[in-house]
Short mmCIF file of C-alpha atoms in Angstrom, two decimals:
data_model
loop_
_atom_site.label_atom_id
_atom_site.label_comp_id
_atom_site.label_asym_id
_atom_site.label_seq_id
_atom_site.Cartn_x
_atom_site.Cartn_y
_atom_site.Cartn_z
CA UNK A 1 18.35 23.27 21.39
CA UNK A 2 21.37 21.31 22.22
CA UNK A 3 22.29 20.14 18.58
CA UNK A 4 24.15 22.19 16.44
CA UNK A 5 24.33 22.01 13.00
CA UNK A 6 27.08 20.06 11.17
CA UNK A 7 28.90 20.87 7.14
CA UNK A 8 28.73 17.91 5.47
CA UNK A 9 31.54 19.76 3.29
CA UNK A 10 33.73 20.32 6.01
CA UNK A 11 36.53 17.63 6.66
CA UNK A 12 34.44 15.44 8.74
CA UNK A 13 31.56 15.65 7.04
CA UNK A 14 33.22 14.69 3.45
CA UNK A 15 34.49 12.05 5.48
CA UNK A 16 31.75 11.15 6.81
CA UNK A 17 30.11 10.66 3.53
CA UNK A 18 33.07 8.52 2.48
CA UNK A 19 33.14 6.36 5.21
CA UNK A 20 29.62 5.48 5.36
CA UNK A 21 28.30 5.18 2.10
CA UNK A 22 28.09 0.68 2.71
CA UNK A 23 27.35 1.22 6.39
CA UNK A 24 24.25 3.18 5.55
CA UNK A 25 22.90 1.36 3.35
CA UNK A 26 23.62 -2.07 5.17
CA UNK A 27 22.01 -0.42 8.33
CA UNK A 28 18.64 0.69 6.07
CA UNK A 29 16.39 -2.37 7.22
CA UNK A 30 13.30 -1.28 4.66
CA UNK A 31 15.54 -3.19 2.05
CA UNK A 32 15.66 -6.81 3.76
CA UNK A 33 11.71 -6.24 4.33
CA UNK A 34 11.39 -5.42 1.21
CA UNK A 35 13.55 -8.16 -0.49
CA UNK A 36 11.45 -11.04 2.53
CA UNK A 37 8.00 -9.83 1.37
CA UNK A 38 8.33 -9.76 -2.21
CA UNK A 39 9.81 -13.08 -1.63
CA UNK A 40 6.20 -14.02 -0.62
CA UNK A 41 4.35 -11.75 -2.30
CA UNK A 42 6.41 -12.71 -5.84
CA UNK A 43 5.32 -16.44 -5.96
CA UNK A 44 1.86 -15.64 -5.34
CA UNK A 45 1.89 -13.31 -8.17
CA UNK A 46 4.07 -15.16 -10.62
CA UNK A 47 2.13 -18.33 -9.81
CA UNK A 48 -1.40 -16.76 -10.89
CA UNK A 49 -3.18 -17.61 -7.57
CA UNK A 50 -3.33 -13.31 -7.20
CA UNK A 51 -5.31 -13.61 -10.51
CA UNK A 52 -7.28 -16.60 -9.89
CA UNK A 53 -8.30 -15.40 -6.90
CA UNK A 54 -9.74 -11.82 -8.76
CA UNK A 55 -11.82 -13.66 -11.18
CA UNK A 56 -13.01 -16.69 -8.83
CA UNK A 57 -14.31 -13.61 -6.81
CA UNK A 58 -15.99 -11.88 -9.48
CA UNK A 59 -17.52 -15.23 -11.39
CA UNK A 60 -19.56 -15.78 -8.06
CA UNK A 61 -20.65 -11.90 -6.82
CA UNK A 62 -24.41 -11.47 -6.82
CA UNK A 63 -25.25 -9.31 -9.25
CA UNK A 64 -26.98 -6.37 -6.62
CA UNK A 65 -23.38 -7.18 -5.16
CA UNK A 66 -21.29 -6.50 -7.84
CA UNK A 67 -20.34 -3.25 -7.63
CA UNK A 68 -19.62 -3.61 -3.88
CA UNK A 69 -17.46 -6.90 -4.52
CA UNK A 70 -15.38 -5.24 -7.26
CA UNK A 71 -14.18 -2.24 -5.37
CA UNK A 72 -13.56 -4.53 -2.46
CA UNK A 73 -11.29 -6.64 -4.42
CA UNK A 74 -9.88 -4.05 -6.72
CA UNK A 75 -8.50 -2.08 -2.74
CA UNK A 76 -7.22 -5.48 -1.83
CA UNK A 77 -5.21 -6.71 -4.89
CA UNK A 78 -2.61 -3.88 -4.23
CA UNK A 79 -1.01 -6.57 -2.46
CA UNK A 80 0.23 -7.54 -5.80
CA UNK A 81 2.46 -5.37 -7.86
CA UNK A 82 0.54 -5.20 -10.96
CA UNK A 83 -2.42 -7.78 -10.47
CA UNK A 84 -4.99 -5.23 -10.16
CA UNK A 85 -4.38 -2.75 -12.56
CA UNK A 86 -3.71 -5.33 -15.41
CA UNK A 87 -6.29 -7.99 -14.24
CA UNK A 88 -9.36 -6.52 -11.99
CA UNK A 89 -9.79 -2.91 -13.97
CA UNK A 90 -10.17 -5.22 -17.50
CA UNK A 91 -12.36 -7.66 -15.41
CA UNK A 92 -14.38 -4.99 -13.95
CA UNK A 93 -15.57 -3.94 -17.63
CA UNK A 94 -16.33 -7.18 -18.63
CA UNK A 95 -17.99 -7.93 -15.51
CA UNK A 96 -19.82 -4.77 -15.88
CA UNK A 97 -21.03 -5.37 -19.43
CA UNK A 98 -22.18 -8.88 -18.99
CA UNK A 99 -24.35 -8.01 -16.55
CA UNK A 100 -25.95 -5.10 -19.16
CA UNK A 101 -24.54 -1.76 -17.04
CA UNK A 102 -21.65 0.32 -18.57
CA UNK A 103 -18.24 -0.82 -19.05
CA UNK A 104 -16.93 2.69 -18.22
CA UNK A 105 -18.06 2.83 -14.86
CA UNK A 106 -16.68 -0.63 -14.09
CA UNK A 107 -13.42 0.20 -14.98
CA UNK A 108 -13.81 3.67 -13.12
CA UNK A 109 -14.83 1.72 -10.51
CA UNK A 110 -11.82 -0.49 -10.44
CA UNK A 111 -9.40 2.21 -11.37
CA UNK A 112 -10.96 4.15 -8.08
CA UNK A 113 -10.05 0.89 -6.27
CA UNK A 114 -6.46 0.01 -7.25
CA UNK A 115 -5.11 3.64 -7.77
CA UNK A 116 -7.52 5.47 -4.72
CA UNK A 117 -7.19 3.15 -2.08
CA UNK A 118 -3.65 1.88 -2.45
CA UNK A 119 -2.20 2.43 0.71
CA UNK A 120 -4.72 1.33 2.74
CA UNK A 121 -5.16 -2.75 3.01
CA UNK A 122 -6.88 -5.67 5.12
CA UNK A 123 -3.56 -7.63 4.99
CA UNK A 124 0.05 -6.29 5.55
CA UNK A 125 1.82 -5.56 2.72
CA UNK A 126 5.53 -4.69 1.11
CA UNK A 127 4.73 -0.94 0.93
CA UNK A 128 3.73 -1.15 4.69
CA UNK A 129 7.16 -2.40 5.54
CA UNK A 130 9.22 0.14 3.64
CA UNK A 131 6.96 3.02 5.16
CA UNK A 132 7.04 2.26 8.83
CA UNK A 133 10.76 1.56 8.42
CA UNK A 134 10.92 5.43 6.98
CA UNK A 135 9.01 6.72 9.62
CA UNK A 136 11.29 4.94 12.19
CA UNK A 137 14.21 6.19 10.93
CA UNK A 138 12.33 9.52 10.90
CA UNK A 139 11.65 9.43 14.47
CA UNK A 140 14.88 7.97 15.24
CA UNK A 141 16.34 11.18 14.09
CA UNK A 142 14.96 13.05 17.59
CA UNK A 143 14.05 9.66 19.64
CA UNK A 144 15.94 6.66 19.54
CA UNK A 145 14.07 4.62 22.10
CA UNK A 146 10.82 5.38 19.91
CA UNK A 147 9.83 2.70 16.81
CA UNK A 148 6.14 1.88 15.44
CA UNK A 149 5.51 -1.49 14.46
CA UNK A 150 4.34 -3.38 10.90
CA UNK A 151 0.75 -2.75 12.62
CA UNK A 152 0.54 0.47 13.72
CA UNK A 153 -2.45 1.41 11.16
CA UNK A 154 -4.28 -1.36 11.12
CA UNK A 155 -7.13 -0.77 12.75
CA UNK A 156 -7.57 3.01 10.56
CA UNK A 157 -6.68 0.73 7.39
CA UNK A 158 -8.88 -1.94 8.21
CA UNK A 159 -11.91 0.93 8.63
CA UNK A 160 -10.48 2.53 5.69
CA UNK A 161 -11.16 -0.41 3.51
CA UNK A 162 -14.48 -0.83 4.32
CA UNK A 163 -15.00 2.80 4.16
CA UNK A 164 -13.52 3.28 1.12
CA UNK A 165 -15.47 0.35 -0.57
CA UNK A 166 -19.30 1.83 0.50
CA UNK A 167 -17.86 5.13 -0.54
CA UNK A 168 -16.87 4.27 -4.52
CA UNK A 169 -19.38 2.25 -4.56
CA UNK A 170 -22.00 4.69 -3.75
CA UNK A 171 -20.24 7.15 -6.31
CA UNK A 172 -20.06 4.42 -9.02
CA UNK A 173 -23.87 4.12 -8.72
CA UNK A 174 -25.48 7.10 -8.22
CA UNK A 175 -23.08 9.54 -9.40
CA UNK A 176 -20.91 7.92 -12.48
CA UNK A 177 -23.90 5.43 -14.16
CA UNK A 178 -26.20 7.80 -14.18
CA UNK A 179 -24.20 10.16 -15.81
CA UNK A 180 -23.04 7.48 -18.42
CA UNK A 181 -26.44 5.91 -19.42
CA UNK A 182 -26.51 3.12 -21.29
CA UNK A 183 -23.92 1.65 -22.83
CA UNK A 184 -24.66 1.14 -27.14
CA UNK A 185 -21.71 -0.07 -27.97
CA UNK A 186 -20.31 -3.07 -29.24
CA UNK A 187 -18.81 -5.72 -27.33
CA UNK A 188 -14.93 -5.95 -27.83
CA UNK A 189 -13.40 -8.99 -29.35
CA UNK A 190 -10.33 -9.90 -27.42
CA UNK A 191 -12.58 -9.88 -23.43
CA UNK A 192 -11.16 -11.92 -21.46
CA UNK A 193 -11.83 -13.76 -18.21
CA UNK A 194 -14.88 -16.99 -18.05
CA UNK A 195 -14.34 -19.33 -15.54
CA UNK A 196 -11.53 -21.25 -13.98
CA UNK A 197 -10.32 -24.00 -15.41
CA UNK A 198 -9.94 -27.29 -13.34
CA UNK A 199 -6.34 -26.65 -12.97
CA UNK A 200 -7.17 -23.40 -11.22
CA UNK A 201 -9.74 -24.89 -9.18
CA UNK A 202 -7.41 -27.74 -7.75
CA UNK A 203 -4.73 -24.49 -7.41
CA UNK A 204 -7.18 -22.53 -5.23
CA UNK A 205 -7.83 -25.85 -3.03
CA UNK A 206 -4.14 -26.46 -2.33
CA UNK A 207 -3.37 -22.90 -1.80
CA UNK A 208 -6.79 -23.01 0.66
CA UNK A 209 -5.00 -25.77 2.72
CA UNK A 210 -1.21 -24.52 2.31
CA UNK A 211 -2.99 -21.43 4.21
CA UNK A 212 -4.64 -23.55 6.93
CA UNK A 213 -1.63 -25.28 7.61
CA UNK A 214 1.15 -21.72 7.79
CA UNK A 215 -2.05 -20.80 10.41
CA UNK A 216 -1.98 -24.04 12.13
CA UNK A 217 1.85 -24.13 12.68
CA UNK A 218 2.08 -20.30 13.62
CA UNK A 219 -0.68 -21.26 15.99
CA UNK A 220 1.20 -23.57 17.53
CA UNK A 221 4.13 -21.33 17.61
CA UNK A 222 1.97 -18.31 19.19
CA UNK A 223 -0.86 -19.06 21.36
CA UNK A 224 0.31 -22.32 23.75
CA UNK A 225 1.92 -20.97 27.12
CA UNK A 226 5.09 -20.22 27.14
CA UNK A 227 5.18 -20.57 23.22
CA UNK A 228 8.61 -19.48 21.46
CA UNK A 229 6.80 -16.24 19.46
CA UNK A 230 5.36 -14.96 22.57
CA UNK A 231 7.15 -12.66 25.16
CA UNK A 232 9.41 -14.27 27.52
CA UNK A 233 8.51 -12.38 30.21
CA UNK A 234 4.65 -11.18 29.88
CA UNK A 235 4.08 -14.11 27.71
CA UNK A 236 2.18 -11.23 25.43
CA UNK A 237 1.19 -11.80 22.10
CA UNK A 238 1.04 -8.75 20.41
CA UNK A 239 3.08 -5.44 21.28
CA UNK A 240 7.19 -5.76 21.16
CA UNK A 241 6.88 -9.18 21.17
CA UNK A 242 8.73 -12.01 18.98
CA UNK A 243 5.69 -12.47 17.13
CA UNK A 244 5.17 -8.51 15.95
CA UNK A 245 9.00 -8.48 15.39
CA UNK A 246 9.25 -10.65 12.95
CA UNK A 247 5.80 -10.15 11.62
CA UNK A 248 7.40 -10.08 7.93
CA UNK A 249 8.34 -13.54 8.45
CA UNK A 250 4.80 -14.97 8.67
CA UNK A 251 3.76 -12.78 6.05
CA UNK A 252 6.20 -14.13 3.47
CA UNK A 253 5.78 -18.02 5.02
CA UNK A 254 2.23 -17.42 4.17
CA UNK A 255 1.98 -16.08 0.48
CA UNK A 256 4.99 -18.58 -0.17
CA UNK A 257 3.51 -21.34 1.15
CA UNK A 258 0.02 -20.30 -0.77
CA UNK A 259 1.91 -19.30 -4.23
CA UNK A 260 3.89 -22.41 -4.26
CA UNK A 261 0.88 -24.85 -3.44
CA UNK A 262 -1.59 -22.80 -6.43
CA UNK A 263 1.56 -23.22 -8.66
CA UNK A 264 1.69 -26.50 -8.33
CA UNK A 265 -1.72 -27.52 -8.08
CA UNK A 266 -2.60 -25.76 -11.69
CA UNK A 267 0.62 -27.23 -13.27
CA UNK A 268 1.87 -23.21 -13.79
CA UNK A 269 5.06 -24.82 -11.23
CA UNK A 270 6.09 -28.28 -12.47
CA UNK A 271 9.12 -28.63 -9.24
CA UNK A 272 11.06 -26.62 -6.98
CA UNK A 273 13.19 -24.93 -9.67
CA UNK A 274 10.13 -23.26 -11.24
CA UNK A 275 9.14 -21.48 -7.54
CA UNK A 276 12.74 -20.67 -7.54
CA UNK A 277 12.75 -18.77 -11.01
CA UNK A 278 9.85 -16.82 -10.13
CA UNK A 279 11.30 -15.82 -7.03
CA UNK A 280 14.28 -14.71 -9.05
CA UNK A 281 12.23 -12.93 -11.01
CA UNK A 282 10.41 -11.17 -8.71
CA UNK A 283 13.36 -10.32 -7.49
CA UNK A 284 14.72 -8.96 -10.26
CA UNK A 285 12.23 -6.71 -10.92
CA UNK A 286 13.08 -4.69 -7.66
CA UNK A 287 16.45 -3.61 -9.07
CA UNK A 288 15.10 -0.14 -9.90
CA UNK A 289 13.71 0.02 -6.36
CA UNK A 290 16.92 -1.06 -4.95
CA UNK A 291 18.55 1.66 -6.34
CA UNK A 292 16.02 4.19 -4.79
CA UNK A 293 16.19 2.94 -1.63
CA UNK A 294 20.40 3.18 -2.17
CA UNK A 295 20.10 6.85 -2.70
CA UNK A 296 17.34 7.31 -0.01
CA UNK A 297 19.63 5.41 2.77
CA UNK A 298 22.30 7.79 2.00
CA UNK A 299 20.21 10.99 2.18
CA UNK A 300 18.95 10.06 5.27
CA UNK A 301 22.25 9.33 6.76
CA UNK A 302 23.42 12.83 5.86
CA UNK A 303 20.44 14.49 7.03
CA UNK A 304 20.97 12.76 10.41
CA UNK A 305 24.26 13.82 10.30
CA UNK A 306 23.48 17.37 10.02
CA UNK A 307 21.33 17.36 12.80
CA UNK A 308 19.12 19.40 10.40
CA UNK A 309 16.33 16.66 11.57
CA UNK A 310 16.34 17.91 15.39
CA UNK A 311 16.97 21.52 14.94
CA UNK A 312 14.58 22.08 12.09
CA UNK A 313 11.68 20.01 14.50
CA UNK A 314 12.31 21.94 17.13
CA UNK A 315 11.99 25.51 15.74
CA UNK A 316 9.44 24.49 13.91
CA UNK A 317 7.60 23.02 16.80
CA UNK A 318 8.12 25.90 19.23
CA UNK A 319 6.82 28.01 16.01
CA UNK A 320 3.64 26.40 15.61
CA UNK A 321 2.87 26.01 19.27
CA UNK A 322 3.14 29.61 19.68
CA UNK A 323 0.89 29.97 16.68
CA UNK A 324 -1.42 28.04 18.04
CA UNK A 325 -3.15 26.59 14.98
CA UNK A 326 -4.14 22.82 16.46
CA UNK A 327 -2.13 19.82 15.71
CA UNK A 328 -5.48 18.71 13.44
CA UNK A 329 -5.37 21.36 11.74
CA UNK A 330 -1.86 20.54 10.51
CA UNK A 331 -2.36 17.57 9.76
CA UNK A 332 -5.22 18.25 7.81
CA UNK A 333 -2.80 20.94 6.11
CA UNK A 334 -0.43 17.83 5.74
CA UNK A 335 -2.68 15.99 4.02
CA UNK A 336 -3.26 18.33 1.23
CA UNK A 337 0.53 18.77 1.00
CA UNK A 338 0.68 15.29 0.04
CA UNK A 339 -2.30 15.47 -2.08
CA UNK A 340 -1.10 18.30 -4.28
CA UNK A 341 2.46 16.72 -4.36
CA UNK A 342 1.04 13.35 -5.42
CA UNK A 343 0.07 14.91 -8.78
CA UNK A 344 3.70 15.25 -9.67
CA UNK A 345 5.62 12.47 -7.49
CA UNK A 346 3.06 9.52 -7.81
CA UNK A 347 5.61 6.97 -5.98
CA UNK A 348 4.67 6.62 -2.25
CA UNK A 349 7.97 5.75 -1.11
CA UNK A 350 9.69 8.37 -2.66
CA UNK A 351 7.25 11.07 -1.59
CA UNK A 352 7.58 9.45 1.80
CA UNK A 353 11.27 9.38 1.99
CA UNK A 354 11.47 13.09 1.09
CA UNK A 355 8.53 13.90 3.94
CA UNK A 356 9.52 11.80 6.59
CA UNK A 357 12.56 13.16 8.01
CA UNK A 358 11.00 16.63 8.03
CA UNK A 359 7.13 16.01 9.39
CA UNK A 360 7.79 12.95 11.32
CA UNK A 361 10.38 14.90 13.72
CA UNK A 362 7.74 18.15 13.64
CA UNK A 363 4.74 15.99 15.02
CA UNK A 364 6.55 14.35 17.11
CA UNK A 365 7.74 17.73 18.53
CA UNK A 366 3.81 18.68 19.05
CA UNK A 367 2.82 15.49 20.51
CA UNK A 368 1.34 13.67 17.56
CA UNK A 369 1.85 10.26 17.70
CA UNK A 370 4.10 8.92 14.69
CA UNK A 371 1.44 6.61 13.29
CA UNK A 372 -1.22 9.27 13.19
CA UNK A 373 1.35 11.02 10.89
CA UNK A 374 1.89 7.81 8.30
CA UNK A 375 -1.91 7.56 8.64
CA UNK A 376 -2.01 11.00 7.22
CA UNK A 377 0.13 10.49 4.83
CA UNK A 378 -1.58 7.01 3.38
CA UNK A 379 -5.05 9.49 2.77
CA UNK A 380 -3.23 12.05 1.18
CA UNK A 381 -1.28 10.04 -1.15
CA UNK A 382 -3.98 7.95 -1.98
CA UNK A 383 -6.90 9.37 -4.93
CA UNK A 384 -4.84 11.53 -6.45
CA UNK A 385 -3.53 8.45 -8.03
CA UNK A 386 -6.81 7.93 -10.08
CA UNK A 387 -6.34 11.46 -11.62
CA UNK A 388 -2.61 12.40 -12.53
CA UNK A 389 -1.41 11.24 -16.09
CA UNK A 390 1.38 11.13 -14.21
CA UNK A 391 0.48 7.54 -12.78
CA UNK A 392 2.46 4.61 -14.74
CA UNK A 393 -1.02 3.32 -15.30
CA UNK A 394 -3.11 6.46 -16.25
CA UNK A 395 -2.04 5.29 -19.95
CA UNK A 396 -3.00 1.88 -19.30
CA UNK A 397 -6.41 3.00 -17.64
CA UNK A 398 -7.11 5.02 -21.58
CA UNK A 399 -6.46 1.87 -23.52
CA UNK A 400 -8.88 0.01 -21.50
CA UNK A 401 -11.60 2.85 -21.91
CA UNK A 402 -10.53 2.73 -25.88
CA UNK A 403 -11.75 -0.67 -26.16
CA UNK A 404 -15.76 0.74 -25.20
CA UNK A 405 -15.19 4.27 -26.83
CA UNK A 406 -12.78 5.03 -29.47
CA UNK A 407 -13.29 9.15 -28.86
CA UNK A 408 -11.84 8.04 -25.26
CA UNK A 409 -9.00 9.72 -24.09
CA UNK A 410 -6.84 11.28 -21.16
CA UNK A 411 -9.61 14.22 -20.69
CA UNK A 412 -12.49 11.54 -20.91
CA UNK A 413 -10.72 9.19 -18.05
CA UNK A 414 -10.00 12.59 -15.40
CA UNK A 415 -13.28 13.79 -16.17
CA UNK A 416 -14.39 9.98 -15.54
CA UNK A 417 -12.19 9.91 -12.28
CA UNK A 418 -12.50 13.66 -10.99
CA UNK A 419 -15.95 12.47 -8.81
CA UNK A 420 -14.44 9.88 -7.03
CA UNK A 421 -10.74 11.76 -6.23
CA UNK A 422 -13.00 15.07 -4.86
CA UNK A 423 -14.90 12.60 -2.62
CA UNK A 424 -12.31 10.47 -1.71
CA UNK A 425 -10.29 13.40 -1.17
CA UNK A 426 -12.96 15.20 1.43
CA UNK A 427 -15.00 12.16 3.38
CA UNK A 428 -11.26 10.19 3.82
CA UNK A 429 -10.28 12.86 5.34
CA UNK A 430 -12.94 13.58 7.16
CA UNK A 431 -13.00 9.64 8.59
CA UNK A 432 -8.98 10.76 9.34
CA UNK A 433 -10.31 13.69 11.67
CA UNK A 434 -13.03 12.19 13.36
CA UNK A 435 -10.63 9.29 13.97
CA UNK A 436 -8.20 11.66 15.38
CA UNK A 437 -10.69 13.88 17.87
CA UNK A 438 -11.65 10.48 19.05
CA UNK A 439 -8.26 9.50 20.24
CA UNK A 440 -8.99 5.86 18.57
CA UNK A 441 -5.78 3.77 18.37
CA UNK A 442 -4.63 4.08 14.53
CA UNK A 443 -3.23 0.43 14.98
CA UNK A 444 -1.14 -2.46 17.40
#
């Protein structure tokens, strides 16, 4: 090992500490991600067209469908900060009921959904951005000419998703109905939900077009020879290109352009001042965030000072390769890690900033690629969610059960949830190992 380890209590290291406390956090890129997608992200919320877009979905699923349609939804509105935990779990009861089948195991179902799957996705979202930028400044810490892009577990996620939507809905069906039977209760006063209004159609058509055109013009930008977004010199299209550098960018033109056109289409944005208030508030509501990612930037600039990064990876790596255990293995011992930690820290960036600069560097050591490690990480972090009363939105999860069962409490929603973490838990991670043995690329 050529590093050696540096005080940050000696002169230069209080120093050190002193002189880069601005530097490091201007130099922590997860924050202007973070700040561009919720810029995106934050008018499509505040706008309603998130919302609209839940219930439009569930007014026209089949009924054999339902189930199916739900969970699909409920993994895809993470996208949105609080759009599926306050608007699909509610819907998913009501949808449930109407139809005559439990209202329990439709909001299991959608609780499964939101909480379970949320770090897996079909479209690229803020969390993505702040963890790959953790796990490059991870791997930064022993490789500098080493980075992972935006998409570096798409294809697993994209798998995932579809994976994960068979898998609660087979649970929901043959595990947690049956076990419910019928439902004999009365129907709840205050349901909400019935279909759009003619506002929210007209929003859902403009936001349909706004889309088409952001595609059109980033088509134009992309795919011509010898297009700007493509790379000078292979004229490549994805890889390091312009296009994957600055993938953000598109994804914040496109839930802009889509937020602002459903905003003003249903009359919820009446000029350009209201879709700049509800970028200010979206905004706004990131302060807390902020601050974590403030205190994170600085303990990763004093753990790369330290060179604790390099040395720990490499004893650690020259450890386990003399043990001889099996990089799966590990990472299957990872995953658990996270799991069991994920009952007590429920936040996947924080967990994340405290395990990347320690795993990312091992791996990396072994020869594990970096994204099979955040891939890791997304499984393990994932269904304990649905279980911990821990989660911001356990409590919120018992009020809607309340509504259907008045006896309904935090032992009635784990005991409710406990099927689908256990097989979440096991045939996730099993889809994590296959995926691993067969060397398939985890992403772009």
């Amino acid at each position: 090992v050529t590093s050696t380890a540096r005080s940050l209590l000696s002169v230069d290291g209080v120093r050190f500490m002193y002189t880069s406390l601005i530097p490091s956090f201007m130099g922590f890129t997860a924050v202007g991600l973070l700040i561009a997608a919720m810029i995106g992200a934050g008018v499509a919320e505040e706008s309603g067209l998130v919302t609209a877009l839940i219930r439009k979905l569930v007014i026209v699923s089949p009924r054999r469908a339902l189930t199916f349609i739900l969970v699909f939804v409920g993994i895809l509105s993470s996208i949105a900060a609080d759009a599926g935990y306050l608007v699909l779990i509610p819907l998913a009861g009501v949808a449930f009921m109407s139809v005559g089948r439990h209202p329990l195991a439709g909001l299991a179902a959608g609780f499964a959904a939101v909480a379970g799957a949320f770090t897996v996705n079909m479209l690229i979202k803020p969390l993505d951005a702040v963890l790959v930028e953790f796990t490059n400044d991870a791997i930064h810490l022993v490789n500098p000419d080493i980075s992972i892009d935006l998409t570096s577990n798409l294809w697993f996620s994209l798998v995932s998703v579809a994976f994960l939507t068979v898998l609660i809905t087979v649970v929901t069906e043959r595990v947690i109905e049956p076990r419910l039977g019928a439902y004999t209760g009365e129907k709840p006063a205050d349901e909400t939900g019935g279909p759009l209004t003619k506002e929210e159609s007209r929003g859902l058509k403009l936001a349909g077009l706004a889309l088409l055109g952001v595609l059109a013009l980033f088509a134009l930008l992309t795919l011509p020879s010898g297009a700007p977004l493509r790379d000078p010199q292979t004229g490549a299209i994805v890889g390091n290109t312009p296009f994957m550098t600055g993938l953000i960018g598109f994804i914040m033109t496109a839930f802009l352009a889509t937020g602002a056109a459903y905003g003003l289409g249903c009359g919820k944005f009446k000029s350009g001042k209201d879709i700049i208030k509800a970028i200010e508030k979206s905004l706004s509501s990131l302060g807390g965030l902020i601050l974590l990612l403030f205190i994170i930037s600085q303990f990763i600039a004093y753990f790369n000072y330290t060179n604790m990064a390099t040395i720990l990876a490499v004893q650690m790596a020259d450890f386990l390769s003399t043990a001889n255990i099996g990089t799966l293995w590990l990472l299957l011992g990872f995953i658990v890690v996270v799991g069991i930690l994920d009952l007590l820290i429920t936040g996947a960036i924080a967990k994340w900033a405290i395990f990347a600069p320690v795993f990312v560097p091992i791996f990396i050591q072994l020869g594990v690629d970096p994204a099979a490690v955040l891939a890791g990480y997304r499984v393990g972090d994932s269904p304990m969610n649905a279980i911990t009363p821990l989660n911001a939105y356990f409590a919120l999860m018992v009020t809607f059960c309340n509504k259907y069962d008045k006896s309904a409490g935090v032992g009635t929603v784990v005991a409710l949830m406990l099927p689908y973490v256990i097989w979440l838990s096991i045939l996730w991670t099993a889809l994590f190992a296959a995926w691993y043995l067969l060397g398939l690329p985890w992403g772009l």
